Amino acid sequence: MARVRVHQHVNPLSPYYRQEPTPFDVSTFADPTLPLHLDIGCARGRFILRMAAERPEWNYLGVEIREPLVHEANSLADEAGLKNLKYQFANAMLFLGNLLAEIPAGRLQMVTIQFPDPWFKNRHAKRRMVNTELVDAVIKRLAAGGKIFVQTDIEFLADEMFELFRADSNLIETPIDHNPFPVRTEREKAVEDKELPVYRTLFTKK
């Protein structure tokens, strides 16, 4: 299918993106009992598209604020026959808690946040996806022993995101210098091919 063209940036505080999402229903997966991997800010969703094929013992949910990319990604998942993969349009910085409200306890076992929009200007800092509300929503639903993997190539953003998660005493941090998955994102490949640094860390819920 043709690649959908979208704006690289959308303002998450504009009225259109203040729509509260319907809570996600895990029964839409072929086997709802599988552990859930949540990829927040999944963009075109290629990372979990490949993960769903390589590790079918997991279910995958991608969350993205640019709605056309969600439709494109769900079409690709359907074409690939992946019954363990879904994408959802939602503004994660405001409404991740609403989206995850009906995820069964203990089901969410992996969360990935990879190369989110840095919104470089100070006056746009409030648009950054990872904020206190998002962190609280993730930790509330994450299973005991569940993991959160965060990576970016922007140093100041890494410091900001890592500190937000570090502030929660329910998490144990394990700094890492590699991607623990068999798949890399498109952004990750581009950065590493240029031999530029990627800042990464891994948190585990006590």
XYZ file of C-alpha atoms in Angstrom:
206
model
C 0.000 0.000 0.000
C 1.095 3.618 -0.572
C 2.853 5.306 2.342
C 0.554 7.808 4.043
C 1.859 11.383 4.174
C 1.331 13.243 7.446
C 2.740 16.249 9.256
C 5.803 15.380 11.304
C 4.445 17.371 14.250
C 0.932 17.873 15.583
C 0.078 20.036 18.570
C -1.224 17.612 21.227
C -2.892 20.470 23.099
C -5.104 21.573 20.201
C -8.851 20.840 20.515
C -8.919 17.938 18.039
C -6.456 15.935 20.130
C -8.398 16.403 23.352
C -10.748 13.554 22.459
C -10.871 11.024 25.283
C -10.307 7.565 23.804
C -12.541 4.598 24.484
C -10.780 2.165 26.838
C -8.937 -0.473 24.852
C -10.548 -3.932 24.904
C -8.000 -6.770 24.938
C -10.661 -9.150 23.616
C -9.911 -7.721 20.171
C -6.787 -9.890 20.181
C -7.123 -13.510 19.066
C -5.760 -14.614 22.458
C -6.446 -11.898 25.067
C -4.575 -13.818 27.774
C -1.129 -13.217 26.265
C 1.143 -10.651 27.949
C 0.781 -7.164 26.486
C 3.556 -4.995 25.018
C 2.547 -1.329 24.769
C 4.485 0.911 22.345
C 3.690 4.568 23.086
C 4.173 7.027 20.234
C 4.589 4.216 17.733
C 4.560 6.465 14.616
C 4.122 4.172 11.589
C 4.199 1.138 13.863
C 6.848 -0.823 12.003
C 8.697 -1.746 15.214
C 5.816 -3.684 16.756
C 4.679 -4.926 13.336
C 7.931 -6.871 13.149
C 7.893 -7.729 16.842
C 4.407 -9.245 16.527
C 5.661 -11.523 13.769
C 8.904 -12.466 15.528
C 7.451 -12.948 19.014
C 3.874 -14.199 18.564
C 3.670 -15.229 22.233
C 2.932 -11.563 23.035
C 0.119 -9.155 22.168
C 1.096 -5.688 20.942
C -0.695 -2.351 21.209
C 0.688 0.720 19.449
C -0.539 4.177 20.472
C -0.108 7.117 18.100
C -1.501 10.668 17.981
C -1.426 10.995 14.168
C -4.637 9.256 13.179
C -3.782 8.541 9.501
C -0.744 6.551 10.645
C -2.955 4.445 12.902
C -5.255 3.555 9.998
C -2.250 2.729 7.809
C -0.649 0.569 10.509
C -3.851 -1.368 11.233
C -4.232 -2.046 7.508
C -0.681 -3.417 7.366
C -1.323 -5.602 10.417
C -4.476 -6.981 8.791
C -2.660 -7.632 5.512
C 0.037 -9.517 7.429
C -2.584 -11.580 9.248
C -1.255 -10.564 12.657
C -3.990 -11.253 15.198
C -1.783 -10.199 18.119
C -1.326 -6.590 16.988
C -3.531 -3.488 17.214
C -2.970 0.234 16.846
C -4.988 2.923 18.609
C -5.390 6.628 17.937
C -4.978 8.521 21.214
C -3.213 11.478 22.755
C -1.038 9.576 25.226
C 0.217 12.638 27.100
C -3.343 13.479 28.164
C -5.371 10.290 27.972
C -3.186 7.209 28.343
C -4.906 6.409 31.635
C -8.299 6.402 29.894
C -7.027 4.142 27.136
C -5.581 1.603 29.574
C -8.438 1.739 32.083
C -9.788 -1.743 31.279
C -6.508 -3.607 30.753
C -6.709 -6.592 33.140
C -4.379 -6.507 36.128
C -1.052 -8.177 35.447
C -1.491 -8.173 31.670
C 0.667 -5.161 30.724
C 4.223 -6.472 30.996
C 6.288 -4.340 28.616
C 6.190 -0.645 27.690
C 8.410 1.009 25.085
C 8.866 4.746 24.503
C 11.238 5.343 21.612
C 12.419 8.627 20.113
C 9.413 10.802 20.975
C 9.155 14.290 19.510
C 11.550 16.481 21.573
C 9.728 19.799 20.983
C 13.017 21.678 21.260
C 11.715 25.171 22.088
C 11.146 25.897 25.767
C 7.732 27.370 25.030
C 6.732 24.008 23.520
C 8.000 21.889 26.438
C 4.438 21.310 27.647
C 3.755 19.426 24.395
C 6.304 16.693 25.152
C 4.628 13.317 25.366
C 6.287 11.970 28.502
C 4.894 13.864 31.474
C 3.846 13.048 35.025
C 0.359 11.940 33.954
C 1.710 9.511 31.359
C 4.257 8.077 33.786
C 1.589 7.593 36.459
C -0.733 5.865 33.977
C 2.009 3.474 32.850
C 3.083 2.527 36.367
C -0.497 2.081 37.573
C -1.252 -0.520 34.887
C 2.167 -2.158 34.599
C 2.372 -5.647 36.095
C 4.759 -6.354 38.961
C 8.035 -7.277 37.297
C 6.940 -5.457 34.137
C 9.481 -3.370 32.250
C 9.665 0.090 30.677
C 12.260 0.708 27.954
C 12.965 4.333 27.045
C 15.359 5.580 24.380
C 16.095 8.784 22.456
C 18.958 10.434 20.622
C 18.285 13.810 22.283
C 20.307 14.125 25.491
C 18.222 16.762 27.280
C 15.045 14.820 26.506
C 16.611 11.613 27.841
C 17.461 13.388 31.096
C 13.935 14.773 31.373
C 12.151 11.480 30.660
C 14.438 9.366 32.805
C 14.000 11.707 35.783
C 10.207 11.513 35.513
C 10.354 7.725 35.827
C 13.105 7.812 38.465
C 10.840 9.908 40.678
C 8.570 6.903 41.242
C 9.776 4.637 44.046
C 7.985 1.634 42.515
C 10.614 1.395 39.778
C 14.139 -0.009 39.721
C 16.408 1.367 36.990
C 18.902 -0.665 34.976
C 20.940 1.533 32.619
C 21.681 -0.256 29.342
C 23.732 0.581 26.254
C 21.851 -1.532 23.738
C 18.365 -2.226 22.439
C 17.174 -5.433 24.164
C 14.796 -6.338 21.322
C 15.490 -8.149 18.034
C 14.005 -5.186 16.133
C 15.125 -1.560 15.800
C 12.944 1.437 14.983
C 13.509 3.374 11.754
C 14.802 6.333 13.750
C 17.157 4.117 15.733
C 18.655 2.677 12.548
C 19.165 6.144 11.067
C 20.900 7.449 14.200
C 23.134 4.416 14.673
C 24.072 4.350 10.986
C 25.453 7.861 11.498
C 27.323 6.584 14.590
C 25.529 9.102 16.810
C 24.725 8.347 20.471
C 21.445 6.876 21.677
C 20.491 7.344 25.326
C 18.699 4.350 26.838
C 17.511 2.993 30.144
C 15.281 0.218 31.457
C 12.947 0.324 34.453
C 11.385 -2.645 36.236
C 8.354 -2.369 38.497
C 8.933 -3.817 41.947
